[in-house]
Tab-separated table of C-alpha atoms in Angstrom:
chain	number	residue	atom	x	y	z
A	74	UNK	CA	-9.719	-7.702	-17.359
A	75	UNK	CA	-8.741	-8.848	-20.763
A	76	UNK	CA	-5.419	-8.377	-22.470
A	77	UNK	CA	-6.931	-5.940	-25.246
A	78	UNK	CA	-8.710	-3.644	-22.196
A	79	UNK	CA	-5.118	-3.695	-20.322
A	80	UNK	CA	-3.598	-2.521	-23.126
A	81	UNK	CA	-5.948	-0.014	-23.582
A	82	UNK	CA	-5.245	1.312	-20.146
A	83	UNK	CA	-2.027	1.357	-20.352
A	84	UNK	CA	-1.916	3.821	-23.381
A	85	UNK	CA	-4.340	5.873	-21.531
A	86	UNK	CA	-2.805	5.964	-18.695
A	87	UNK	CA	0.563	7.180	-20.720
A	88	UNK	CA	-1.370	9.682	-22.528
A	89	UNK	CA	-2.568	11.410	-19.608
A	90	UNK	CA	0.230	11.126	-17.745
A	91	UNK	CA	1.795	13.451	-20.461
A	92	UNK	CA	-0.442	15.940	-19.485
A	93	UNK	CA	0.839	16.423	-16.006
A	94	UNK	CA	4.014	16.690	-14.311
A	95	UNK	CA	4.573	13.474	-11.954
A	96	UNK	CA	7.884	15.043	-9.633
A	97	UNK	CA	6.777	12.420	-7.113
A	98	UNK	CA	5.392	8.740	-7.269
A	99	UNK	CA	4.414	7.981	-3.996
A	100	UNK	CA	3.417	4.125	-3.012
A	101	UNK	CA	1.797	2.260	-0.545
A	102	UNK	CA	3.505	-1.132	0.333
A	103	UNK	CA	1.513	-4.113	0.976
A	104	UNK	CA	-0.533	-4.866	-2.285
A	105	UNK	CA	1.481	-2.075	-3.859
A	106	UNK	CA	5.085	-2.791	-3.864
A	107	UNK	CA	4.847	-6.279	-2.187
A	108	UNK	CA	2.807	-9.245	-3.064
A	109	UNK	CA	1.871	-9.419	0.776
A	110	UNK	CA	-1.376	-9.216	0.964
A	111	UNK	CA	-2.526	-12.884	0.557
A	112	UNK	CA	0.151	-13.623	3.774
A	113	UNK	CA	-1.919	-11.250	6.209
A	114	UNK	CA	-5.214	-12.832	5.258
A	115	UNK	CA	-3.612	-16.192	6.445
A	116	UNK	CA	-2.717	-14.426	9.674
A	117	UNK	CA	-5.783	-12.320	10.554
A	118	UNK	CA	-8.046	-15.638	9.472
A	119	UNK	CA	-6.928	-17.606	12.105
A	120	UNK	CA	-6.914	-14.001	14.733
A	121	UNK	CA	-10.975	-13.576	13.389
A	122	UNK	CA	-11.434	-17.278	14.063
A	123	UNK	CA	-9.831	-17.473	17.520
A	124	UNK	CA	-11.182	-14.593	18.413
A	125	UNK	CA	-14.452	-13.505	16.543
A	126	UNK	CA	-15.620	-17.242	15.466
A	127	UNK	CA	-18.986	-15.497	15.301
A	128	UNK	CA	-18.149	-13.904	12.340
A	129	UNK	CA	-16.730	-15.457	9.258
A	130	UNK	CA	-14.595	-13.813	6.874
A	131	UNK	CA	-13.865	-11.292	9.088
A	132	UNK	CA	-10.219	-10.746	7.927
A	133	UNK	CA	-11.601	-9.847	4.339
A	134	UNK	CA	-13.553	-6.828	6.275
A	135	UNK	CA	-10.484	-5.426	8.188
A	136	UNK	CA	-8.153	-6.173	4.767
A	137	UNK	CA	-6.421	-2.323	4.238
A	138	UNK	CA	-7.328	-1.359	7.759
A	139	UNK	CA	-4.275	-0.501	10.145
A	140	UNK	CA	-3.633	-2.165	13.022
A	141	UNK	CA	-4.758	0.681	15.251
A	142	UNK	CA	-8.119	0.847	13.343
A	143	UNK	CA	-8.659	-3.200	13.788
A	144	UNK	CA	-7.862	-3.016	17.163
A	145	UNK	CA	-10.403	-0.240	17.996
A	146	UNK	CA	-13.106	-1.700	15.874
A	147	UNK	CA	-12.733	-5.659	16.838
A	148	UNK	CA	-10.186	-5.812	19.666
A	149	UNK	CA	-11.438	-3.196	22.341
A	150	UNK	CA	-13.519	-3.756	25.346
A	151	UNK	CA	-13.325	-7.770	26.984
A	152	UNK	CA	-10.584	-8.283	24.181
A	153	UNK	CA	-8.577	-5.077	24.621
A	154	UNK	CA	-6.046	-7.490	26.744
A	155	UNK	CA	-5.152	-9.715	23.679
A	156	UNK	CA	-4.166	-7.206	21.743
A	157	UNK	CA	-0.648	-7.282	23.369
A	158	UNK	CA	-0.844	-11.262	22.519
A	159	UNK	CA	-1.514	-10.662	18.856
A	160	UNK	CA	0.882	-7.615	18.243
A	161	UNK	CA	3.536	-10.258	19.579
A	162	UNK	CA	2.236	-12.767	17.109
A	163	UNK	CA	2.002	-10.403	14.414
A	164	UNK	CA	5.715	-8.796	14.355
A	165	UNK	CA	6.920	-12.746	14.782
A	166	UNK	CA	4.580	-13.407	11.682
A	167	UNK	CA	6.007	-10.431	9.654
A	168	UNK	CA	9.514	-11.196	10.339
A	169	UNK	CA	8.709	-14.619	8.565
A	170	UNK	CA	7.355	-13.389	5.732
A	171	UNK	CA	8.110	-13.537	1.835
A	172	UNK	CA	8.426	-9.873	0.711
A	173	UNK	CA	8.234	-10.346	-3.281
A	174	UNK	CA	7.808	-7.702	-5.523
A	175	UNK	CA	4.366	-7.061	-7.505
A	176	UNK	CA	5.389	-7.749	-11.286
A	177	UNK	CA	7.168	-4.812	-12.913
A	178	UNK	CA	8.069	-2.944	-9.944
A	179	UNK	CA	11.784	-3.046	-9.763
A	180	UNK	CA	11.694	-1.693	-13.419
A	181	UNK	CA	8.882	0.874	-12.926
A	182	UNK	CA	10.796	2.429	-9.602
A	183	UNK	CA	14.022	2.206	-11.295
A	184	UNK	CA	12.682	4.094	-14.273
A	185	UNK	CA	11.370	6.880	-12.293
A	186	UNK	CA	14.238	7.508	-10.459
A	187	UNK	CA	16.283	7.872	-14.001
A	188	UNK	CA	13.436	9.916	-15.066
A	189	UNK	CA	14.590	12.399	-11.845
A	190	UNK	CA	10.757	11.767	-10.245
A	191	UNK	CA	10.891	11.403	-6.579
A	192	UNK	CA	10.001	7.933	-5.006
A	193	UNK	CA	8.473	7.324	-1.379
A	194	UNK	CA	6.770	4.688	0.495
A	195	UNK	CA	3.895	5.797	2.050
A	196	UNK	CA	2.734	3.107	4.757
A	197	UNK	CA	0.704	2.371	7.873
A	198	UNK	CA	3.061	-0.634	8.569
A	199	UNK	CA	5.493	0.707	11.406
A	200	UNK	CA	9.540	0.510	12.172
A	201	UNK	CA	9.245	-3.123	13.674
A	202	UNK	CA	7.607	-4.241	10.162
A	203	UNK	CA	10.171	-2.164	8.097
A	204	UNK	CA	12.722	-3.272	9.918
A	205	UNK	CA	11.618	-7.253	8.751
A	206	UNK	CA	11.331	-5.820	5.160
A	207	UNK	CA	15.178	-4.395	5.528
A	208	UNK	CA	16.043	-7.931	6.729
A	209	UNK	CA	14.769	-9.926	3.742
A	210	UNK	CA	15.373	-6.950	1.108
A	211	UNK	CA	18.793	-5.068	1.860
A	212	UNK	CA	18.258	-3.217	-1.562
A	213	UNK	CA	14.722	-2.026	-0.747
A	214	UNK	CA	15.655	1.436	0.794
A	215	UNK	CA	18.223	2.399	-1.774
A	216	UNK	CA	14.718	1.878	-4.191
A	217	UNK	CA	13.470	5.143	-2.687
A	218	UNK	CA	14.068	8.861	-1.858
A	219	UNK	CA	12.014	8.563	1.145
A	220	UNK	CA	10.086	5.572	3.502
A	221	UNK	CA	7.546	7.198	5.466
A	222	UNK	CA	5.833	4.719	8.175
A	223	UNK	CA	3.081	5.086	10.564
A	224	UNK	CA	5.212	6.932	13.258
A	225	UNK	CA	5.179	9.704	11.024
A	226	UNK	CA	1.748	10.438	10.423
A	227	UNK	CA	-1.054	11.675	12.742
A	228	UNK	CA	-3.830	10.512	11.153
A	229	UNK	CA	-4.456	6.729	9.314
A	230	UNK	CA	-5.846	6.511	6.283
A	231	UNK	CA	-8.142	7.520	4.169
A	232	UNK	CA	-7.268	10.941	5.629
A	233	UNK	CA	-4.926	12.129	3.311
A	234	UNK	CA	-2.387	13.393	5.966
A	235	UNK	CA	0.057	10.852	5.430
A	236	UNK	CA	0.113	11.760	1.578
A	237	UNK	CA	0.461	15.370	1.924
A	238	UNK	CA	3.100	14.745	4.372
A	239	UNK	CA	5.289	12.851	1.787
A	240	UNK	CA	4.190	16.094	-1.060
A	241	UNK	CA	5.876	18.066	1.971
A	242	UNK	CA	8.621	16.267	2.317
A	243	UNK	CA	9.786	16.911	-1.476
A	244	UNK	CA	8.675	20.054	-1.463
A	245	UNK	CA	6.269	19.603	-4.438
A	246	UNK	CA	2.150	20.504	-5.281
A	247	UNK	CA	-0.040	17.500	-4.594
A	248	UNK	CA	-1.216	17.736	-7.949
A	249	UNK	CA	2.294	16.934	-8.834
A	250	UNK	CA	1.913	13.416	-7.414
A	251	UNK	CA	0.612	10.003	-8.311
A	252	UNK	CA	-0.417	7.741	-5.556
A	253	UNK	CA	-0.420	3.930	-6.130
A	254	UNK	CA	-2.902	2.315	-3.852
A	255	UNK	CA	-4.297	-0.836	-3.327
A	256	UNK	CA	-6.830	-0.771	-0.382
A	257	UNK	CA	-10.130	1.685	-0.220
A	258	UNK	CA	-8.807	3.586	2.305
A	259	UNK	CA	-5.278	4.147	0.540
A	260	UNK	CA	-7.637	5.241	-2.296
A	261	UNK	CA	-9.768	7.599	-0.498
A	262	UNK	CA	-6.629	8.885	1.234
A	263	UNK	CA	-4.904	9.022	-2.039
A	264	UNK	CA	-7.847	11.112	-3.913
A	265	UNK	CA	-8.390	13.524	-0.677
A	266	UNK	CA	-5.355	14.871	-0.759
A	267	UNK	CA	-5.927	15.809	-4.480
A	268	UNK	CA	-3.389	13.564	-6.292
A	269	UNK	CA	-3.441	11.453	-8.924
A	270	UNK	CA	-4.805	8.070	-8.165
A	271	UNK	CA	-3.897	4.808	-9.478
A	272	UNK	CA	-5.545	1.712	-8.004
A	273	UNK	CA	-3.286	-1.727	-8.337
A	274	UNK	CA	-6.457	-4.592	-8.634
A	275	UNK	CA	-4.098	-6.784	-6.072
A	276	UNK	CA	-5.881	-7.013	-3.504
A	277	UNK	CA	-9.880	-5.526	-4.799
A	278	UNK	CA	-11.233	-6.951	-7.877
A	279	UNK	CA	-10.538	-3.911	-10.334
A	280	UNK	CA	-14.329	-3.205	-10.751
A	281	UNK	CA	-14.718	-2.249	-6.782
A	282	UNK	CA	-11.529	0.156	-6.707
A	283	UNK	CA	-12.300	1.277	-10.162
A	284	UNK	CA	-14.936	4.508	-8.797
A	285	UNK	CA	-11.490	5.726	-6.335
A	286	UNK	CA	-9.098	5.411	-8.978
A	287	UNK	CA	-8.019	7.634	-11.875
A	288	UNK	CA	-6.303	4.349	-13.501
A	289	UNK	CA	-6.479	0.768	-12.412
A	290	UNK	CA	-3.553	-1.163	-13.040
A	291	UNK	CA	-3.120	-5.260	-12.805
A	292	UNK	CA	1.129	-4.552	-12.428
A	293	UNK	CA	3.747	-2.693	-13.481
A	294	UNK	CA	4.608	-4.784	-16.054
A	295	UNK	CA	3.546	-2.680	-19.129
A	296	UNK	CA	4.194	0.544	-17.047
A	297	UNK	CA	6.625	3.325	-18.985
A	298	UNK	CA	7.509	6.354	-17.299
């Protein structure tokens, strides 16, 4: 995406956001808020090879999936037992992890919360992995009005229940709302609860997201509330 097309989006993206009333910005974390994503494809690559060398790449195929959806899809029947070995190796993994900031966020979330718009994470990661992030960023929960995880959802994405579970929480429409998503279920989960959808090309080249997204963003570096 060139520098002239970003820009482009960017003023778009302002000019329609003046159309609506954002009371809540709700984000996913890894790919979203974090520059994770590249970590967990190190991790699940060497899962998919030990496990599933008959299929390479695998980890790009489960990328966005949560670990409950892996497990059921490539971890159930003859493997079902490791999946108590790699849980184990994943919270170890996580708790070893860089958490860094996507470009622009720390502004962006700062600016909304000035701005009086309600802020919440909106993740399938659970308390074990938040509790890693709390480790390495003591600041990150003062960043938000709200952190929902995966114990507080029934469903996984792409059904929208863990969106219109955070619109609940605030007590707002979802068409008051903007979801920032990087995977194609966050999308799909993003766009069924009937928010407004912006797709961070972090993790998906911006072309694939681009049909889930009402926006697609590189950062949040040329963001504005």
């Amino acid at each position: 995406m060139t520098f002239f097309v970003l820009c482009s989006t960017f003023r778009n993206f302002a000019a329609e956001m003046k159309k609506m009333t954002m009371k809540a910005a709700l984000f996913d974390l890894d790919g979203v808020v974090f520059n994770t994503e590249s970590q967990y494809s190190v991790f699940w690559g060497a899962q998919c090879r030990e496990f599933h060398p008959e299929i390479p790449g695998l980890e790009n195929k489960i990328k966005g999936q949560t670990l409950v959806q892996i497990y059921d899809a490539w971890f159930s029947g003859p493997l079902k037992d490791q999946q108590a070995v790699i849980t184990a190796r994943l919270d170890e993994f996580e708790s070893q992890m860089s958490y860094d900031y996507v470009a622009g966020f720390e502004d962006y979330i700062r600016a909304l919360r000035q701005q009086s718009v309600k802020t919440a994470v909106v993740t399938s990661s659970n308390q074990p992995k938040m509790e890693a992030v709390y480790a390495k960023r003591p600041e990150f929960k003062g960043l938000f009005d709200a952190i929902l995880t995966s114990e507080d959802f029934e469903r996984s994405k792409p059904d929208p229940d863990c969106y219109l579970k955070a619109a609940q929480r605030f007590g707002v429409e979802p068409k008051e709302c903007v979801v920032f998503e990087d995977s194609f279920n966050g999308l799909k989960s993003g766009r069924a609860a009937g928010m407004y959808v912006v797709g961070l090309a972090t993790t998906n080249a911006a072309d694939a997201i681009e049909p889930l997204c009402d926006k697609v963003i590189e950062n949040f570096v040329q963001l504005r509330v």
